[in-house]
């Protein structure tokens, strides 16, 4: 018995890189996989492929003796994502998990970024993840209300840029930060229906990472930047067993999975009792809060 026997999972951007590795790992654990991929370039521009990246991954999965189908809908197509959920349920009888992974980058410093590059990157990562997640959650909610036991799983793909910032990626980091927040909100909204939502922050030598100057360590026996390193965590998050964990962000680097703690509200500076904060006291108050030296002492 494998962790995902009988489970049906949609993976977006499943034709290459991390998505391809997730599809293969999910299939190896017994899942039926819907491999969604638009087959675009690293910057999101159309590319001709025959067969398509999604078709190639389906062939790899079928060679393992597992079941998969390809889908070429853009994740940014709101109604298209509704149709994808409906087609999956029609074909396989149900849906258990969605892995939101599709994306591309159009890096530029904020001052030189075009409106189109901002909109396109936010659309593919943030709107694309919301679109599929929304329609999957609507399906699970309806099944739960009909009395069915639901074990829905949403996996979102955030990144170090989204969690900590990255110069030259204002569009990408804004979208990826939004996905970490989305996991927290979907977790709260869907808990009552048996659905969890978690985000992963992977590090992998794909064409995307190569674009910012990191490549695989080919000399090592074991590749710490292999995209497949993140996939066991994705597979586990899609399993029934993971039902106790929701709203989390997990960073996977090599063979370590780390818990990322979200924003925390810590010590404060409080105005004297009975009155609101005043501008005049904030200079010193915030310096105390941040441990900075008071003005006149080297600050
Ligand atoms: N590589 C890393 O180290 C890293 C780090 C953090 C986060 N990520 C995230 O992981 C995900 C996968 O990245 P990757 O490195 O494997 O990139 P990749 O370019 O190898 O794969 C992305 C895939 O998404 C597909 N895609 C793009 N736009 C699409 C759309 N509108 N609809 C459907 N499919 C679409 C592409 O065709 C491509 O096959 C991305 O969300 C990326 O931001 C990657």
Short mmCIF file of C-alpha atoms and ligand atoms in Angstrom, two decimals:
data_model
loop_
_atom_site.label_atom_id
_atom_site.label_comp_id
_atom_site.label_asym_id
_atom_site.label_seq_id
_atom_site.Cartn_x
_atom_site.Cartn_y
_atom_site.Cartn_z
CA UNK A 1 0.00 0.00 0.00
CA UNK A 2 1.47 3.36 -1.03
CA UNK A 3 0.73 6.77 0.50
CA UNK A 4 -1.37 8.00 -2.44
CA UNK A 5 -3.14 4.86 -3.67
CA UNK A 6 -6.47 5.82 -5.22
CA UNK A 7 -5.87 9.56 -4.92
CA UNK A 8 -6.34 11.95 -7.85
CA UNK A 9 -4.03 14.97 -8.05
CA UNK A 10 -3.75 17.92 -10.45
CA UNK A 11 -0.24 19.39 -10.82
CA UNK A 12 0.12 22.70 -12.66
CA UNK A 13 3.31 23.36 -14.58
CA UNK A 14 3.86 19.61 -14.37
CA UNK A 15 5.74 19.34 -17.66
CA UNK A 16 9.15 20.50 -16.48
CA UNK A 17 11.44 21.11 -13.51
CA UNK A 18 9.86 20.82 -10.09
CA UNK A 19 6.39 20.08 -11.47
CA UNK A 20 7.62 17.13 -13.51
CA UNK A 21 9.44 15.75 -10.45
CA UNK A 22 6.27 16.15 -8.35
CA UNK A 23 4.18 14.32 -10.98
CA UNK A 24 6.60 11.37 -11.07
CA UNK A 25 6.78 11.16 -7.26
CA UNK A 26 2.98 11.35 -6.93
CA UNK A 27 2.53 8.61 -9.52
CA UNK A 28 5.18 6.46 -7.83
CA UNK A 29 3.13 6.73 -4.61
CA UNK A 30 0.02 5.46 -6.39
CA UNK A 31 -1.72 8.70 -7.42
CA UNK A 32 -3.51 9.31 -10.70
CA UNK A 33 -1.98 12.52 -12.01
CA UNK A 34 -3.40 15.26 -14.19
CA UNK A 35 -0.32 16.91 -15.70
CA UNK A 36 -1.22 20.51 -16.53
CA UNK A 37 1.34 22.55 -18.48
CA UNK A 38 1.09 25.33 -21.04
CA UNK A 39 4.56 24.58 -22.40
CA UNK A 40 5.82 28.18 -22.33
CA UNK A 41 9.33 29.63 -22.13
CA UNK A 42 11.02 30.71 -18.90
CA UNK A 43 9.58 34.20 -19.50
CA UNK A 44 6.11 32.83 -20.24
CA UNK A 45 6.19 33.17 -24.02
CA UNK A 46 4.65 30.51 -26.31
CA UNK A 47 6.99 27.76 -27.52
CA UNK A 48 6.35 24.99 -30.03
CA UNK A 49 6.86 21.46 -28.66
CA UNK A 50 5.89 18.18 -30.18
CA UNK A 51 5.05 16.29 -28.02
CA UNK A 52 4.24 18.91 -25.37
CA UNK A 53 6.08 18.84 -22.00
CA UNK A 54 2.86 17.60 -20.35
CA UNK A 55 2.53 14.77 -22.91
CA UNK A 56 6.14 13.77 -22.28
CA UNK A 57 5.56 13.50 -18.52
CA UNK A 58 2.36 11.51 -19.09
CA UNK A 59 4.41 9.06 -21.20
CA UNK A 60 7.00 8.79 -18.40
CA UNK A 61 4.28 8.07 -15.85
CA UNK A 62 2.58 5.51 -18.08
CA UNK A 63 5.95 3.80 -18.50
CA UNK A 64 5.92 3.33 -14.71
CA UNK A 65 2.56 1.58 -15.05
CA UNK A 66 0.62 4.46 -13.48
CA UNK A 67 -2.24 6.60 -14.83
CA UNK A 68 -1.90 10.20 -16.01
CA UNK A 69 -3.51 12.62 -18.46
CA UNK A 70 -2.16 15.81 -19.97
CA UNK A 71 -3.88 19.18 -19.89
CA UNK A 72 -2.79 22.35 -21.68
CA UNK A 73 -4.99 25.00 -20.03
CA UNK A 74 -3.33 28.16 -18.75
CA UNK A 75 -3.65 28.47 -14.98
CA UNK A 76 -4.56 32.13 -15.52
CA UNK A 77 -7.81 31.06 -17.25
CA UNK A 78 -10.33 31.29 -14.38
CA UNK A 79 -13.12 29.38 -16.13
CA UNK A 80 -10.56 27.05 -17.66
CA UNK A 81 -9.51 25.99 -14.14
CA UNK A 82 -13.19 25.33 -13.30
CA UNK A 83 -13.41 23.14 -16.41
CA UNK A 84 -10.19 21.35 -15.44
CA UNK A 85 -11.63 20.43 -12.04
CA UNK A 86 -14.92 19.34 -13.66
CA UNK A 87 -13.15 17.26 -16.35
CA UNK A 88 -10.95 15.59 -13.74
CA UNK A 89 -13.95 14.65 -11.59
CA UNK A 90 -15.87 13.44 -14.63
CA UNK A 91 -12.99 11.28 -15.80
CA UNK A 92 -11.67 9.91 -12.50
CA UNK A 93 -14.73 10.21 -10.26
CA UNK A 94 -13.14 12.61 -7.76
CA UNK A 95 -10.26 14.96 -6.93
CA UNK A 96 -8.11 14.81 -3.80
CA UNK A 97 -5.33 17.38 -4.22
CA UNK A 98 -4.11 20.31 -6.29
CA UNK A 99 -0.41 21.19 -6.52
CA UNK A 100 -0.07 24.81 -7.70
CA UNK A 101 3.38 24.97 -9.25
CA UNK A 102 3.12 26.65 -12.69
CA UNK A 103 4.99 29.87 -13.19
CA UNK A 104 7.58 31.94 -15.00
CA UNK A 105 9.77 34.93 -14.26
CA UNK A 106 10.34 38.32 -15.86
CA UNK A 107 13.01 39.81 -13.63
CA UNK A 108 13.80 43.51 -13.51
CA UNK A 109 14.53 46.09 -10.85
CA UNK A 110 11.29 47.79 -9.83
CA UNK A 111 12.22 51.11 -11.40
CA UNK A 112 12.64 49.52 -14.84
CA UNK A 113 9.82 46.94 -14.60
CA UNK A 114 7.02 47.29 -17.15
CA UNK A 115 3.35 47.04 -16.27
CA UNK A 116 3.03 44.01 -18.53
CA UNK A 117 5.88 42.17 -16.78
CA UNK A 118 4.33 42.91 -13.40
CA UNK A 119 0.83 41.82 -14.46
CA UNK A 120 1.98 38.64 -16.23
CA UNK A 121 4.06 37.34 -13.31
CA UNK A 122 1.46 38.15 -10.67
CA UNK A 123 -1.21 36.54 -12.87
CA UNK A 124 0.56 33.24 -13.43
CA UNK A 125 1.71 32.72 -9.82
CA UNK A 126 -0.97 34.40 -7.71
CA UNK A 127 -4.15 34.46 -9.80
CA UNK A 128 -3.30 31.09 -11.36
CA UNK A 129 -2.98 29.46 -7.92
CA UNK A 130 -6.13 31.16 -6.65
CA UNK A 131 -8.12 30.06 -9.72
CA UNK A 132 -7.43 26.35 -9.44
CA UNK A 133 -7.59 26.39 -5.63
CA UNK A 134 -10.95 28.20 -5.65
CA UNK A 135 -12.59 25.71 -8.00
CA UNK A 136 -11.10 22.69 -6.21
CA UNK A 137 -12.29 24.06 -2.85
CA UNK A 138 -15.78 24.69 -4.26
CA UNK A 139 -15.89 21.03 -5.31
CA UNK A 140 -14.73 19.82 -1.86
CA UNK A 141 -17.16 22.10 -0.03
CA UNK A 142 -20.05 20.77 -2.09
CA UNK A 143 -18.97 17.16 -1.40
CA UNK A 144 -18.60 17.85 2.33
CA UNK A 145 -22.05 19.47 2.46
CA UNK A 146 -23.45 16.37 0.76
CA UNK A 147 -22.13 14.35 3.72
CA UNK A 148 -19.04 12.90 2.10
CA UNK A 149 -15.78 12.55 4.06
CA UNK A 150 -13.42 14.95 2.29
CA UNK A 151 -9.62 14.88 2.50
CA UNK A 152 -8.80 17.74 0.11
CA UNK A 153 -5.25 19.04 -0.07
CA UNK A 154 -3.98 22.31 -1.51
CA UNK A 155 -0.23 22.76 -2.09
CA UNK A 156 1.00 26.23 -3.03
CA UNK A 157 4.51 27.05 -4.22
CA UNK A 158 6.05 30.10 -2.57
CA UNK A 159 9.76 30.92 -2.65
CA UNK A 160 12.60 32.50 -0.74
CA UNK A 161 11.97 35.66 -2.76
CA UNK A 162 8.39 35.73 -1.51
CA UNK A 163 9.32 35.07 2.11
CA UNK A 164 12.47 37.19 2.46
CA UNK A 165 12.57 39.43 -0.64
CA UNK A 166 14.97 39.31 -3.60
CA UNK A 167 16.35 42.32 -5.49
CA UNK A 168 15.27 42.27 -9.14
CA UNK A 169 12.11 40.23 -8.50
CA UNK A 170 9.51 42.69 -7.19
CA UNK A 171 6.72 41.15 -9.32
CA UNK A 172 7.70 37.57 -8.42
CA UNK A 173 8.31 38.19 -4.71
CA UNK A 174 5.01 40.08 -4.33
CA UNK A 175 3.14 37.16 -5.94
CA UNK A 176 5.02 34.50 -3.98
CA UNK A 177 4.54 36.33 -0.67
CA UNK A 178 0.84 36.42 -1.50
CA UNK A 179 0.83 32.64 -1.84
CA UNK A 180 2.18 32.15 1.69
CA UNK A 181 -0.64 34.38 2.94
CA UNK A 182 -3.12 32.50 0.76
CA UNK A 183 -2.17 29.21 2.44
CA UNK A 184 -3.03 30.70 5.84
CA UNK A 185 -6.42 31.99 4.66
CA UNK A 186 -7.46 28.88 2.72
CA UNK A 187 -6.45 26.81 5.76
CA UNK A 188 -8.82 28.84 7.96
CA UNK A 189 -11.72 28.87 5.46
CA UNK A 190 -11.57 25.19 4.50
CA UNK A 191 -10.76 23.51 7.83
CA UNK A 192 -14.45 22.73 8.47
CA UNK A 193 -14.68 20.87 5.15
CA UNK A 194 -11.67 18.58 5.66
CA UNK A 195 -9.33 20.52 3.39
CA UNK A 196 -5.78 21.62 4.23
CA UNK A 197 -3.62 24.23 2.50
CA UNK A 198 0.15 24.47 2.86
CA UNK A 199 2.94 26.19 0.97
CA UNK A 200 6.35 24.87 0.02
CA UNK A 201 9.48 26.91 -0.63
CA UNK A 202 11.74 24.70 -2.79
CA UNK A 203 15.32 25.22 -3.99
CA UNK A 204 16.11 23.33 -7.19
CA UNK A 205 18.39 23.50 -10.21
CA UNK A 206 15.78 24.07 -12.90
CA UNK A 207 15.95 26.54 -15.77
CA UNK A 208 14.40 29.07 -13.37
CA UNK A 209 17.19 28.80 -10.78
CA UNK A 210 19.85 28.80 -13.51
CA UNK A 211 18.47 32.18 -14.56
CA UNK A 212 19.54 33.65 -11.22
CA UNK A 213 22.95 31.99 -11.35
CA UNK A 214 22.63 28.72 -9.38
CA UNK A 215 23.24 25.35 -10.98
CA UNK A 216 23.44 21.78 -9.76
CA UNK A 217 26.57 20.55 -7.99
CA UNK A 218 27.47 17.97 -10.62
CA UNK A 219 30.57 16.82 -8.72
CA UNK A 220 28.56 15.51 -5.78
CA UNK A 221 27.25 11.91 -5.77
CA UNK A 222 24.01 13.21 -4.45
CA UNK A 223 22.61 16.39 -5.98
CA UNK A 224 21.38 18.82 -3.30
CA UNK A 225 19.66 20.87 -6.04
CA UNK A 226 17.78 18.00 -7.71
CA UNK A 227 14.15 19.18 -8.25
CA UNK A 228 13.02 15.76 -7.02
CA UNK A 229 14.25 16.63 -3.51
CA UNK A 230 11.09 18.67 -2.88
CA UNK A 231 8.71 16.08 -4.28
CA UNK A 232 8.46 13.70 -1.28
CA UNK A 233 7.20 16.65 0.78
CA UNK A 234 4.63 17.46 -1.92
CA UNK A 235 3.54 13.81 -2.04
CA UNK A 236 3.16 13.71 1.74
CA UNK A 237 1.18 16.95 1.74
CA UNK A 238 -1.22 15.37 -0.80
CA UNK A 239 -1.77 12.30 1.38
CA UNK A 240 -4.58 11.65 3.81
CA UNK A 241 -2.00 11.38 6.60
CA UNK A 242 -1.09 15.07 6.36
CA UNK A 243 -4.56 16.18 7.47
CA UNK A 244 -3.31 17.59 10.79
CA UNK A 245 -1.04 20.18 9.14
CA UNK A 246 -2.56 23.28 7.55
CA UNK A 247 -1.53 26.88 6.98
CA UNK A 248 2.15 25.96 7.14
CA UNK A 249 5.12 27.01 5.01
CA UNK A 250 7.78 24.32 4.55
CA UNK A 251 11.17 25.17 3.06
CA UNK A 252 12.95 22.26 1.40
CA UNK A 253 16.66 22.63 0.78
CA UNK A 254 18.55 19.47 -0.21
CA UNK A 255 17.48 16.68 2.11
CA UNK A 256 16.16 18.94 4.87
CA UNK A 257 12.60 20.20 5.28
CA UNK A 258 12.35 23.23 7.54
CA UNK A 259 9.43 24.87 9.28
CA UNK A 260 9.17 28.54 8.26
CA UNK A 261 7.60 30.67 10.94
CA UNK A 262 5.32 33.39 9.68
CA UNK A 263 5.15 36.98 10.75
CA UNK A 264 5.29 37.25 14.52
CA UNK A 265 4.08 40.16 16.63
CA UNK A 266 6.76 40.79 19.22
CA UNK A 267 7.71 43.42 21.85
CA UNK A 268 6.12 46.82 21.50
CA UNK A 269 6.54 50.42 22.49
CA UNK A 270 3.42 51.73 24.21
CA UNK A 271 2.39 55.32 24.76
CA UNK A 272 1.59 56.43 28.29
CA UNK A 273 -1.68 54.92 29.49
CA UNK A 274 -4.78 56.79 28.42
CA UNK A 275 -3.46 58.44 25.28
CA UNK A 276 -2.59 57.51 21.68
CA UNK A 277 0.92 57.37 20.26
CA UNK A 278 2.39 60.75 19.33
CA UNK A 279 4.79 61.43 16.46
CA UNK A 280 7.26 63.13 18.75
CA UNK A 281 7.90 60.05 20.89
CA UNK A 282 8.24 57.53 18.06
CA UNK A 283 11.82 58.39 17.09
CA UNK A 284 13.11 57.30 20.48
CA UNK A 285 10.45 54.64 21.05
CA UNK A 286 11.18 52.81 17.79
CA UNK A 287 14.93 53.09 18.30
CA UNK A 288 14.45 51.34 21.64
CA UNK A 289 12.29 48.70 19.98
CA UNK A 290 14.89 47.94 17.31
CA UNK A 291 17.85 48.17 19.65
CA UNK A 292 19.27 51.12 17.70
CA UNK A 293 21.43 53.65 19.49
CA UNK A 294 19.61 56.86 20.48
CA UNK A 295 20.44 59.90 18.35
CA UNK A 296 23.64 61.51 19.56
CA UNK A 297 25.17 58.15 20.52
CA UNK A 298 26.42 57.21 17.04
CA UNK A 299 23.00 56.65 15.44
N1 LIG B 1 13.62 26.39 -9.11
C1 LIG B 1 13.64 26.89 -7.88
O1 LIG B 1 14.64 26.86 -7.18
C2 LIG B 1 12.39 27.50 -7.31
C3 LIG B 1 12.48 28.12 -6.05
C4 LIG B 1 11.31 28.63 -5.48
C5 LIG B 1 10.10 28.50 -6.13
N2 LIG B 1 10.06 27.91 -7.37
C6 LIG B 1 8.75 27.81 -8.00
O2 LIG B 1 8.54 26.46 -8.39
C7 LIG B 1 7.67 26.42 -9.52
C8 LIG B 1 8.30 25.60 -10.64
O3 LIG B 1 9.49 26.24 -11.04
P1 LIG B 1 10.61 25.52 -11.92
O4 LIG B 1 11.89 26.02 -11.41
O5 LIG B 1 10.35 24.06 -11.99
O6 LIG B 1 10.33 26.23 -13.35
P2 LIG B 1 10.19 25.63 -14.83
O7 LIG B 1 10.27 26.83 -15.72
O8 LIG B 1 11.17 24.52 -15.04
O9 LIG B 1 8.72 25.01 -14.86
C9 LIG B 1 7.57 25.80 -14.81
C10 LIG B 1 6.52 25.17 -15.71
O10 LIG B 1 5.31 25.97 -15.60
C11 LIG B 1 4.70 26.00 -16.90
N3 LIG B 1 3.81 27.16 -17.01
C12 LIG B 1 4.16 28.46 -17.08
N4 LIG B 1 3.08 29.23 -17.22
C13 LIG B 1 2.00 28.40 -17.20
C14 LIG B 1 0.59 28.62 -17.26
N5 LIG B 1 0.08 29.84 -17.40
N6 LIG B 1 -0.21 27.55 -17.18
C15 LIG B 1 0.28 26.29 -17.06
N7 LIG B 1 1.61 26.03 -17.00
C16 LIG B 1 2.46 27.08 -17.07
C17 LIG B 1 5.87 26.08 -17.87
O11 LIG B 1 5.51 25.68 -19.17
C18 LIG B 1 6.90 25.17 -17.20
O12 LIG B 1 6.85 23.85 -17.72
C19 LIG B 1 7.41 27.89 -9.90
O13 LIG B 1 6.22 28.32 -9.31
C20 LIG B 1 8.59 28.60 -9.28
O14 LIG B 1 8.31 29.96 -9.03
C21 LIG B 1 11.17 27.41 -7.97
#
